[in-house]
Structures are given as C-alpha cells and as structure tokens.
PDB file of C-alpha atoms in Angstrom:
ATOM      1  CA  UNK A   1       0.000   0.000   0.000  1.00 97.00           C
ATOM      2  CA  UNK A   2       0.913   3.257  -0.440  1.00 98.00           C
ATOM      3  CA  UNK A   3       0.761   5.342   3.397  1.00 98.00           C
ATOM      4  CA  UNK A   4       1.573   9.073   3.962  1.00 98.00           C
ATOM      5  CA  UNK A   5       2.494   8.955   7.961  1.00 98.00           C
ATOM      6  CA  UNK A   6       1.405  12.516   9.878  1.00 98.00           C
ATOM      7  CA  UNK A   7       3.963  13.151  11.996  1.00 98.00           C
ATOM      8  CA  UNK A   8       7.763  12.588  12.869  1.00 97.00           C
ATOM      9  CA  UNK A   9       7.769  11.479  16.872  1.00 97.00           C
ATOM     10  CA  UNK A  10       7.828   8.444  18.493  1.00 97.00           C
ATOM     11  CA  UNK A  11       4.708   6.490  16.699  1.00 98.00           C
ATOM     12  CA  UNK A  12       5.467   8.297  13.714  1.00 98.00           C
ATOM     13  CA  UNK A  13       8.723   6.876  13.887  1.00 98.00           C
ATOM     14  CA  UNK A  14       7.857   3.599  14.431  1.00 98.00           C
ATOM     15  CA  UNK A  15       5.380   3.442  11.776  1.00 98.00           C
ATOM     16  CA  UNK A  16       7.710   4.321   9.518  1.00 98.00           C
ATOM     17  CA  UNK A  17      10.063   1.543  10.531  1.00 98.00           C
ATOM     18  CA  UNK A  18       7.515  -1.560  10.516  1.00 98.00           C
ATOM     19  CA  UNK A  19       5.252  -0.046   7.467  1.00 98.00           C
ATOM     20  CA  UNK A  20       9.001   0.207   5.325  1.00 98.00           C
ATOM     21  CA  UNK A  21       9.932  -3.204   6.806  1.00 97.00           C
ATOM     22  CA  UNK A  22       6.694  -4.719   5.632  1.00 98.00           C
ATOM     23  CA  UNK A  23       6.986  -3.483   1.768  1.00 97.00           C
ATOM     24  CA  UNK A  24       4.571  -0.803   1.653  1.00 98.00           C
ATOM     25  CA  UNK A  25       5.480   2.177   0.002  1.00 98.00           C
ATOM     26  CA  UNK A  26       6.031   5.649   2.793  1.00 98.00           C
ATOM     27  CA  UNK A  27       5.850   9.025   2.810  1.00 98.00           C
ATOM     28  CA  UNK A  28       6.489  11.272   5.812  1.00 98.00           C
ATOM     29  CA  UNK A  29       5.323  14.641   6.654  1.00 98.00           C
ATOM     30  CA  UNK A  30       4.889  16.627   9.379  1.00 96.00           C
ATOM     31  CA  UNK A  31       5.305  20.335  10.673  1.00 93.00           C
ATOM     32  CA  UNK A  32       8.725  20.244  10.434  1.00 95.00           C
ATOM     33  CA  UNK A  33       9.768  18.974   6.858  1.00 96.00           C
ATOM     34  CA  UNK A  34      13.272  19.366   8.653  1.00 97.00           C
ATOM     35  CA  UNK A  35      12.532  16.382  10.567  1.00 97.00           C
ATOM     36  CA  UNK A  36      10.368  14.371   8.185  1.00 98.00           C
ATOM     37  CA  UNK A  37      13.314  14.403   6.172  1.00 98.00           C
ATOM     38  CA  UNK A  38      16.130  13.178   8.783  1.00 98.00           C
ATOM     39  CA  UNK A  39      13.260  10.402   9.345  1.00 98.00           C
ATOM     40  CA  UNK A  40      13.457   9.253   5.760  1.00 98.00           C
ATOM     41  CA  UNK A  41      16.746   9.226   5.638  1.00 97.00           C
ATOM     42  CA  UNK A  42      16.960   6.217   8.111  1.00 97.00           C
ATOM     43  CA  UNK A  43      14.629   3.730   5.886  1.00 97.00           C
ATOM     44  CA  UNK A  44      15.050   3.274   2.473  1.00 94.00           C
ATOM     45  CA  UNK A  45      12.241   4.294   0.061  1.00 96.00           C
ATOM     46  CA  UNK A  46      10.845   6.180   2.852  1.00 98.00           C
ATOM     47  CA  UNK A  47      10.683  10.046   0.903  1.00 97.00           C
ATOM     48  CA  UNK A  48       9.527  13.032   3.054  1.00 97.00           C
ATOM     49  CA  UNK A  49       7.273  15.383   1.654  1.00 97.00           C
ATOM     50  CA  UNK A  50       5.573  18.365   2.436  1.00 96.00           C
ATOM     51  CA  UNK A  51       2.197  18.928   4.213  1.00 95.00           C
ATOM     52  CA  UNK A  52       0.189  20.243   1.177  1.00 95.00           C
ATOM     53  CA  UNK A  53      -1.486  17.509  -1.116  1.00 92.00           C
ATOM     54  CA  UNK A  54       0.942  15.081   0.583  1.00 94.00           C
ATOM     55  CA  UNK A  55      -2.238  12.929   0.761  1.00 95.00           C
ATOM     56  CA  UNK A  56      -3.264  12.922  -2.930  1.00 90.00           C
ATOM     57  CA  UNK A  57      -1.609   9.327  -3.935  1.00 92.00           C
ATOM     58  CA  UNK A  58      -1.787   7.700  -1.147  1.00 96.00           C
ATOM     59  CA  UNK A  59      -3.915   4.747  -0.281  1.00 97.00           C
ATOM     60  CA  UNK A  60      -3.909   4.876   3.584  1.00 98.00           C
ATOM     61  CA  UNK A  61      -3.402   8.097   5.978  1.00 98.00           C
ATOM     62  CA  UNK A  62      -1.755   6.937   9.707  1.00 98.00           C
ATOM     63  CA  UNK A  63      -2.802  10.511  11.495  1.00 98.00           C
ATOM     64  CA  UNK A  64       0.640   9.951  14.414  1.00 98.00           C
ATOM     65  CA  UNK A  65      -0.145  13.187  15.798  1.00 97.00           C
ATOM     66  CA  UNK A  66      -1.273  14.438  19.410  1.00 96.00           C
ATOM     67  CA  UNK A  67      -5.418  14.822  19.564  1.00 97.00           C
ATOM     68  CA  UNK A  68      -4.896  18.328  20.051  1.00 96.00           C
ATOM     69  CA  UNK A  69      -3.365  18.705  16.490  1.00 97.00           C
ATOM     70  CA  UNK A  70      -5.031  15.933  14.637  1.00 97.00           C
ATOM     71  CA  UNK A  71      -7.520  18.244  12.834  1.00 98.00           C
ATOM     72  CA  UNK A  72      -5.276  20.863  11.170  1.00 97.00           C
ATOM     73  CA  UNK A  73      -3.087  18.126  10.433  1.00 97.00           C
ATOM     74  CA  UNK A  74      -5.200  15.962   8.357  1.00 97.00           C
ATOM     75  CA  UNK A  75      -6.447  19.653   6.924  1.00 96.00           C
ATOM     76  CA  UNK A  76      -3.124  20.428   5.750  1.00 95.00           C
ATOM     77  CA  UNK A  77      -2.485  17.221   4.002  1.00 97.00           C
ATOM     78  CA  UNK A  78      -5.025  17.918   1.321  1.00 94.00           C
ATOM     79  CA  UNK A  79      -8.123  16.030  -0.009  1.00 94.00           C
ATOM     80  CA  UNK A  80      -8.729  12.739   2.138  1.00 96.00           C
ATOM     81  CA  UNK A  81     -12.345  12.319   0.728  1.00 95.00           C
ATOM     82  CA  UNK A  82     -13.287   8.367   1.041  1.00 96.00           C
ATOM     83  CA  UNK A  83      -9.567   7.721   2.205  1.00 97.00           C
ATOM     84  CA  UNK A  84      -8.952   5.238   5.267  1.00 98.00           C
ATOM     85  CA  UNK A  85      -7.357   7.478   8.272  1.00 98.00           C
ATOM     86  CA  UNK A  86      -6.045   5.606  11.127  1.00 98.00           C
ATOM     87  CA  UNK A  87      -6.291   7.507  14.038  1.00 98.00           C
ATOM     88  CA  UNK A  88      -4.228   6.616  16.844  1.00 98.00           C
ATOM     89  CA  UNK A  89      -4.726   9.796  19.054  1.00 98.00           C
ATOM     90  CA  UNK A  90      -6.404  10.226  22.574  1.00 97.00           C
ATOM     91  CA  UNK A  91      -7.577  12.568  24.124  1.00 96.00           C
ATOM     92  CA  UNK A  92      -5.130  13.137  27.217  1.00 95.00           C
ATOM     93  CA  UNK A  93      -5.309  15.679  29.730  1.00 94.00           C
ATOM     94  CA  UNK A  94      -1.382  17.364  30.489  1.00 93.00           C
ATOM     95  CA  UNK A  95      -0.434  14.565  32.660  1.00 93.00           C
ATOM     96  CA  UNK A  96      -1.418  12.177  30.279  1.00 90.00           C
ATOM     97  CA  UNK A  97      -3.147  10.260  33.631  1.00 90.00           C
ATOM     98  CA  UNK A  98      -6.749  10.885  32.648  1.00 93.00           C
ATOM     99  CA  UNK A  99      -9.054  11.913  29.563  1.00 94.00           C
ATOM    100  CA  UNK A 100     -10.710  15.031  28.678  1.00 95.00           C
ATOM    101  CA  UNK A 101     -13.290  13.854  26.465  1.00 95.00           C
ATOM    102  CA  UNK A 102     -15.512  10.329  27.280  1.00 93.00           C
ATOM    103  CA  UNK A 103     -18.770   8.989  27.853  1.00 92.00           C
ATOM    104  CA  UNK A 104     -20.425  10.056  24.796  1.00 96.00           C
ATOM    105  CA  UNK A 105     -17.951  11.069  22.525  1.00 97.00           C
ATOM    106  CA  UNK A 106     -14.271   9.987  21.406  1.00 98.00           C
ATOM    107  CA  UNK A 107     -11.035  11.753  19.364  1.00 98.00           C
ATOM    108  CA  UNK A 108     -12.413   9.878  16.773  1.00 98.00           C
ATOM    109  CA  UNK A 109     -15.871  11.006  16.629  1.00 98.00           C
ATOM    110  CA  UNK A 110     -14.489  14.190  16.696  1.00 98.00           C
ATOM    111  CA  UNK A 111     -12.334  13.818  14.356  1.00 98.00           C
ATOM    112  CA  UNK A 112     -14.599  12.320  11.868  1.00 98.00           C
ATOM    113  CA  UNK A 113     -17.140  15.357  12.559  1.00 98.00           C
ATOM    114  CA  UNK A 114     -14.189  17.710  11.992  1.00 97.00           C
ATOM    115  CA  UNK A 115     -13.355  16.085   8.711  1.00 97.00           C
ATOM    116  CA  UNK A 116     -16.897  15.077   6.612  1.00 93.00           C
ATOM    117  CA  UNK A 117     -15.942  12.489   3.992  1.00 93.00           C
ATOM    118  CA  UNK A 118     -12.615  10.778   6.020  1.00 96.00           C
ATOM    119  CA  UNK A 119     -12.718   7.293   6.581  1.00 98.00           C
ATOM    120  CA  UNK A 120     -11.732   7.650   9.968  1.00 98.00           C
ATOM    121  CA  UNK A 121     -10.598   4.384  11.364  1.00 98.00           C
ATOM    122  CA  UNK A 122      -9.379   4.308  15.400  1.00 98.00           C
ATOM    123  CA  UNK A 123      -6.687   1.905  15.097  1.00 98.00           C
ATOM    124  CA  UNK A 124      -3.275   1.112  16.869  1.00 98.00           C
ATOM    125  CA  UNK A 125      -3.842   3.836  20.132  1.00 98.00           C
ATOM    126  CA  UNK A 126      -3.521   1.234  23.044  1.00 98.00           C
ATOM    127  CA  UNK A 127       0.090   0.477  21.724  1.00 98.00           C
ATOM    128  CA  UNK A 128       3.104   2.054  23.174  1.00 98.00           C
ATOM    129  CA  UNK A 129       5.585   3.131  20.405  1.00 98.00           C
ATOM    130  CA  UNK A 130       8.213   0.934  22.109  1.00 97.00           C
ATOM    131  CA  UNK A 131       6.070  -1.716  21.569  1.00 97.00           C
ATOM    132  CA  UNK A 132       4.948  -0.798  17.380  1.00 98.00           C
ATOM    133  CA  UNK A 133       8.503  -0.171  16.591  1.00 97.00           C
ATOM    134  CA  UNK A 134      10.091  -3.636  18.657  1.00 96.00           C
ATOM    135  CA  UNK A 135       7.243  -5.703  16.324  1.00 95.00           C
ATOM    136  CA  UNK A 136       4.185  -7.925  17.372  1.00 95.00           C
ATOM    137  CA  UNK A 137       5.947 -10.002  19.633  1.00 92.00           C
ATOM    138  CA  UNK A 138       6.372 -10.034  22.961  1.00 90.00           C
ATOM    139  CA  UNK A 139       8.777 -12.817  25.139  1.00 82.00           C
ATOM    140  CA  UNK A 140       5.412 -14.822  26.427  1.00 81.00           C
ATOM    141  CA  UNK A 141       4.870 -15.905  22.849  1.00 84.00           C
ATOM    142  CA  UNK A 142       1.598 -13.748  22.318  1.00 88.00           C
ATOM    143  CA  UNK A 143       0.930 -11.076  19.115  1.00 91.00           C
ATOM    144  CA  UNK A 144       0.151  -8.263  20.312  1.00 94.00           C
ATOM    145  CA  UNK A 145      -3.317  -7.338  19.931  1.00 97.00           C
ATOM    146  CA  UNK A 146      -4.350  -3.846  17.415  1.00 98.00           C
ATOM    147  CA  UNK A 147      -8.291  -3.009  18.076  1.00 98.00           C
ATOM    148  CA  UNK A 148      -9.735  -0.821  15.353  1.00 98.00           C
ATOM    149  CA  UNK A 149     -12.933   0.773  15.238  1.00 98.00           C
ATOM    150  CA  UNK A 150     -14.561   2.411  12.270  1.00 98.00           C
ATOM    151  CA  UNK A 151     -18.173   2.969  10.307  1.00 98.00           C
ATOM    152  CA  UNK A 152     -16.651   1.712   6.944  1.00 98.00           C
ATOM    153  CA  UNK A 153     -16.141  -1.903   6.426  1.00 98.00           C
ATOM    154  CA  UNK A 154     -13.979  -1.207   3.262  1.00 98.00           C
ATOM    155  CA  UNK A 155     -11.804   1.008   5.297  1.00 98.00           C
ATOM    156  CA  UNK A 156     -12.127  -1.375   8.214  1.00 98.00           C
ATOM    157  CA  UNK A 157     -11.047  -3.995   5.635  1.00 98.00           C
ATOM    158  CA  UNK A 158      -7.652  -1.806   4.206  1.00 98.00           C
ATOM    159  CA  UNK A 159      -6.721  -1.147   7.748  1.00 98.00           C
ATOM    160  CA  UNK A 160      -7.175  -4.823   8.951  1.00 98.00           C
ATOM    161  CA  UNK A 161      -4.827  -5.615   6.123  1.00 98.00           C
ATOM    162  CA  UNK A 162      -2.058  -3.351   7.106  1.00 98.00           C
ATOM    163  CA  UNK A 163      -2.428  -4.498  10.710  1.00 98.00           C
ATOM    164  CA  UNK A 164      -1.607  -8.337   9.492  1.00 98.00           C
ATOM    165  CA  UNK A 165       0.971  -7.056   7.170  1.00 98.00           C
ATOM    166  CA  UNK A 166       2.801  -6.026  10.635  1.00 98.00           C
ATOM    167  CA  UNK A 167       1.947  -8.936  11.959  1.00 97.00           C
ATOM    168  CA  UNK A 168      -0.460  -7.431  15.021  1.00 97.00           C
ATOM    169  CA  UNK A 169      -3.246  -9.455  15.966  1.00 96.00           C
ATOM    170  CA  UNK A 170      -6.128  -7.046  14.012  1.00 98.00           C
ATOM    171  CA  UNK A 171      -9.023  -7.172  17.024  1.00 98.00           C
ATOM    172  CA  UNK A 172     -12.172  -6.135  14.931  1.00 98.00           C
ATOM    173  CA  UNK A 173     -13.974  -3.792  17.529  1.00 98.00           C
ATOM    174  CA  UNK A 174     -17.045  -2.787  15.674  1.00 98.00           C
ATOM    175  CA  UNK A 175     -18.188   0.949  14.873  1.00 98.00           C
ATOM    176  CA  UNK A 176     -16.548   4.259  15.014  1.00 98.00           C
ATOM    177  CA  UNK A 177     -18.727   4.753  18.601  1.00 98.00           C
ATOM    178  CA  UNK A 178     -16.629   1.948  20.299  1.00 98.00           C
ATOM    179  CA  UNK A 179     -13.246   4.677  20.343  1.00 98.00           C
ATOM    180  CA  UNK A 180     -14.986   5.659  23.532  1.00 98.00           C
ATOM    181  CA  UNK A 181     -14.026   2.456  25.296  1.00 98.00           C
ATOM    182  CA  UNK A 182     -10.595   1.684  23.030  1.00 98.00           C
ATOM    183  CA  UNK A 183      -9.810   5.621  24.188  1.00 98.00           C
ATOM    184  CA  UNK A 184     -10.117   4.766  28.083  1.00 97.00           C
ATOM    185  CA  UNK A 185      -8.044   1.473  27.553  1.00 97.00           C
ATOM    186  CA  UNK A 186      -5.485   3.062  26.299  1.00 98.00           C
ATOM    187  CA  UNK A 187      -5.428   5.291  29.241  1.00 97.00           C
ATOM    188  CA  UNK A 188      -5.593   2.545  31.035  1.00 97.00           C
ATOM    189  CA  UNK A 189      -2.182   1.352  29.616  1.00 97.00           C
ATOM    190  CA  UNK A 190      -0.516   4.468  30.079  1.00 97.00           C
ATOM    191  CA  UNK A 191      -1.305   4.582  33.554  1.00 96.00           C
ATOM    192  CA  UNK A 192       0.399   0.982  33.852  1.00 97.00           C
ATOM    193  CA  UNK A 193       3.162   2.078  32.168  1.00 97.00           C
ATOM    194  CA  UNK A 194       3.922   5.567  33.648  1.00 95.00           C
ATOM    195  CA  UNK A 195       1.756   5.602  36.808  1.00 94.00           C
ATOM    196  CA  UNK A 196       2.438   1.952  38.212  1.00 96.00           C
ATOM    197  CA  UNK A 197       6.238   2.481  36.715  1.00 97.00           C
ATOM    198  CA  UNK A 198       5.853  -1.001  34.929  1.00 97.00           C
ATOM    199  CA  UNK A 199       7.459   0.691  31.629  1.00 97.00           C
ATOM    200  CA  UNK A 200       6.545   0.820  27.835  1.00 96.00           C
ATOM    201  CA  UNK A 201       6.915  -2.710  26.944  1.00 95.00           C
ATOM    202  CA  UNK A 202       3.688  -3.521  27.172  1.00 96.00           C
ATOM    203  CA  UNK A 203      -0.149  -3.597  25.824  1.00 96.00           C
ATOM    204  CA  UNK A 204      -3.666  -4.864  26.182  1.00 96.00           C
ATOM    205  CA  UNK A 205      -4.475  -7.957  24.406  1.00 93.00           C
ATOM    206  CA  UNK A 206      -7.414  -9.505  23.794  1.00 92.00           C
ATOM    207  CA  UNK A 207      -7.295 -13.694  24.404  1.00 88.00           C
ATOM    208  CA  UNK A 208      -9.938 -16.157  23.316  1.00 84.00           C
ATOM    209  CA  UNK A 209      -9.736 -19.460  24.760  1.00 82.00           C
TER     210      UNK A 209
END
C-alpha cells in the first residue's frame, strides 16, 4: 500500500520503521519537513514530503499526531475524501493520567465530525511506540493485539490488512462509537506504564480461549 504517515515522533517513527519493513510504500510529513526528512533518511524508500497535497496518492493516511493537532493536520495534508485514516490519538489531559473527552464522545468522533468524507478508522492507540517499533511479539509468545474501530467496512477492511501485514493481531472492535471504550483502555495502559512504573513494553491484548 501506499501510506503518507502525519507526523515525525515516536509512533510516527515507528510506523515508519515496521510499514518500510513490511513493503509498503512511505511518505512522511509533518510540521517540520526538517525532521520528516532526517526520518526518511533512516529507511530506504521512505521520501519526506511536504504537508500540502501530501495525501493525494496515497492509499492509507496513519494521522501519528497528538489529539490536540489531529484536525489541522489531516487539513493540511489535502483532499482525504473516502480515504482510510487511522487515528491513533487520545484525548489526554497534560499529565497524560486521565481523559478530557468520554462517555459520549471519542477523538475519533471528533475527528470524523471535523473532517466530513474521512474514513476515519481508530486503530493502533492502546500500543506504546516501544512496543509498534520492537514488532508484534512479545517474550510470552503472544501477538500483540491492534483493536480498530470504524463505520466503513472497506476502510475497516484496508486497515485490517495493514495491521496483518505487521503482523499485530487485528481485534475487529465494531463501529466508530466503540473509540470511547478503546480511548479509556489506552489510558488505562498508560497509567500501567507511567503511573504503576511497569514501563513501555507492554499492551492490552485480547485472548480467546
């Protein structure tokens, strides 16, 4: 497939590395062409590009940005009209120990209201970027587990793909209204993994006997 990546820190990064070592074809951009480009320079065939129209040829959108920016960054990147956005934000407060949006709304409701016509898919925001850039497996011998959420089952059905392509369990989690529980697990996480001190190598998985 061919993915434009929003954003050059720590998830962006790591999407960069497994999406390059799985074949697809990558594109960075970010606010900073500066540091889309020192990003590309560490994969090759990754080619950094600038924000405007960066989305034009590209099959799948991975939105790696904070929730805060997520809107004017899929704004900037042009036309996403039917186009499968995976959005991996939540919506932390400062401290990143609680939420400031639940109950009966998500990031990705918002989102999708923000931007009429995305295919906004909530994929890949319970993982840790340790954890996306080290690969699916952990030492127990599980996959780790990728929920995504979305209204579209033929951008449900592009992002499932990339998620096997990785190698991720792909944990089907129904419509675009379920964020609001895959939002508070991945708070959940982060409080394990800053909060209780257990560290980054780790992530919710879902286990069917």
């Amino acid at each position: 497939m061919k993915v434009i990546v929003i954003g050059t820190g720590n998830m962006g990064t790591a999407f960069v590395k497994q999406l390059t070592a799985a074949g697809h074809s990558v594109r960075v951009t970010g606010r900073d062409l500066a540091k889309a480009q020192a990003l590309a320079t560490q994969y090759p065939g990754v080619e950094a590009v600038a924000t405007a129209g960066s989305a034009r040829d590209s099959d799948v959108v991975v939105l790696a940005t904070g929730y805060g920016d997520a809107v004017t960054a899929l704004r900037s990147v042009g036309d996403i009209s039917g186009k499968p956005v995976i959005d991996i934000t939540n919506p932390l407060t400062a401290d990143y120990m609680g939420l400031t949006i639940g109950h009966e709304t998500s990031a990705a409701e918002e989102i999708s209201r923000a931007i009429p016509g995305a295919e906004i898919v909530k994929a890949f925001n319970t993982l840790f970027a340790q954890v996306l850039a080290d690969g699916p497996a952990f030492a127990n011998g599980q996959r780790g587990s990728v929920f995504f959420a979305g209204d579209s089952a033929q951008a449900k059905a592009t992002v499932k793909s990339l998620i096997d392509s990785l190698g991720f369990q792909a944990v089907d989690a129904g419509g675009l209204k379920n964020a609001r529980y895959l939002e508070p697990l991945a708070g959940l996480n982060i409080y394990f993994g800053y909060g209780a001190g257990i560290g980054t190598a780790i992530a919710p998985a879902w286990i069917v006997k």
